[in-house]
Amino acid sequence: ATTVEAVRMEWNDLEGKLFRHPEYRDDDEYFMFDSDDLWPDGAYLVAGTDPERIYVWIGKECAECDYKDVGACTAFGARAAAAFRAASGTHGGAEVQTVREMEEPDVFWDYFVLG
């Protein structure tokens, strides 16, 4: 990698784990994940490290909440984060951000090793 590429990779590649809700055991973790691992009929949780942060991604066809209702999605995100914390014993003080499909912030994608 050139110096520019190395700096870009170091800047953008955040460390985190991806899980499909509600499967939060270590053996349920996705490895080397990318955007193709997110299916519109599901909800996924990215547990970021340094800083600790939890993103709950909600697909447009997810049956867990009404995708069009921001309040329902936020409440679902809080429940999913609580379930993850209970199962993993980690991220107790982590900020939780609910992310709806097609509204992902750039920093969310920085956790995806393969884009």
XYZ file of C-alpha atoms in Angstrom:
115
model
C 0.000 0.000 0.000
C 1.179 3.486 -0.733
C 1.584 5.924 2.132
C -1.701 7.630 1.214
C -3.540 4.279 1.108
C -2.017 3.198 4.430
C -3.055 6.437 6.122
C -6.565 6.167 4.673
C -6.915 2.570 5.888
C -5.669 3.512 9.354
C -8.061 6.470 9.527
C -11.209 4.702 8.286
C -10.947 1.159 9.587
C -12.613 1.086 12.975
C -12.771 -2.152 14.910
C -16.084 -3.736 15.698
C -18.134 -6.899 15.691
C -21.268 -7.588 13.652
C -24.184 -9.692 14.877
C -27.649 -10.376 13.467
C -30.325 -9.627 16.048
C -31.003 -11.453 18.378
C -27.979 -13.779 18.058
C -25.338 -12.179 20.287
C -23.084 -15.082 21.319
C -19.416 -14.973 20.299
C -19.937 -17.865 17.894
C -22.666 -15.838 16.126
C -20.258 -13.037 15.212
C -19.684 -12.245 11.523
C -16.013 -12.097 10.544
C -14.615 -9.976 7.699
C -18.066 -8.536 7.126
C -19.205 -6.120 4.455
C -22.386 -4.324 3.443
C -23.653 -7.440 1.626
C -24.077 -9.112 5.032
C -26.902 -6.690 5.916
C -30.235 -8.046 4.696
C -33.283 -5.732 4.498
C -35.491 -8.219 6.398
C -33.256 -8.137 9.486
C -31.700 -6.059 12.200
C -27.986 -6.116 12.944
C -25.801 -4.813 15.704
C -22.300 -3.413 15.271
C -20.425 -3.346 18.567
C -17.603 -0.878 18.071
C -14.494 -0.590 20.180
C -12.286 2.392 20.961
C -14.539 4.168 21.601
C -17.231 1.730 22.685
C -20.286 2.358 20.570
C -23.285 0.294 19.529
C -25.023 0.733 16.200
C -28.322 -1.052 15.661
C -29.025 -1.242 11.932
C -32.635 -1.794 10.874
C -33.508 -3.029 7.385
C -36.500 -1.658 5.489
C -38.316 -5.020 5.717
C -37.459 -5.789 9.346
C -40.425 -7.264 11.236
C -39.084 -6.159 14.644
C -40.407 -2.589 14.313
C -42.104 -0.210 11.904
C -39.224 1.020 9.742
C -41.056 4.255 8.917
C -41.604 5.120 12.594
C -38.396 6.717 13.902
C -39.572 6.439 17.520
C -40.358 2.731 17.169
C -36.948 2.135 15.575
C -35.182 4.039 18.360
C -37.035 2.056 21.038
C -36.197 -1.200 19.263
C -32.551 -0.127 19.040
C -32.458 0.441 22.812
C -33.974 -3.022 23.443
C -31.532 -4.687 21.043
C -28.574 -2.936 22.694
C -29.811 -4.045 26.140
C -30.097 -7.646 24.898
C -26.570 -7.471 23.488
C -25.187 -6.064 26.743
C -26.903 -8.810 28.746
C -25.585 -11.551 26.440
C -22.039 -10.216 26.056
C -21.404 -8.484 29.371
C -19.711 -5.672 27.442
C -20.423 -2.161 26.186
C -22.217 -1.146 29.393
C -21.508 2.547 28.914
C -21.521 2.579 25.132
C -23.468 5.158 23.186
C -26.296 3.545 21.182
C -27.197 4.813 17.735
C -30.090 3.394 15.736
C -29.406 3.374 12.003
C -32.105 2.778 9.416
C -31.285 1.270 6.026
C -30.358 3.949 3.462
C -29.694 6.500 6.260
C -26.310 5.193 7.432
C -23.734 7.759 8.552
C -20.259 7.433 7.041
C -18.756 6.410 10.381
C -21.076 3.365 10.444
C -19.490 2.052 7.233
C -15.991 2.563 8.651
C -16.549 -0.575 10.758
C -17.034 -2.697 7.644
C -13.647 -4.173 6.800
C -14.573 -5.055 3.236
C -16.790 -2.029 2.533
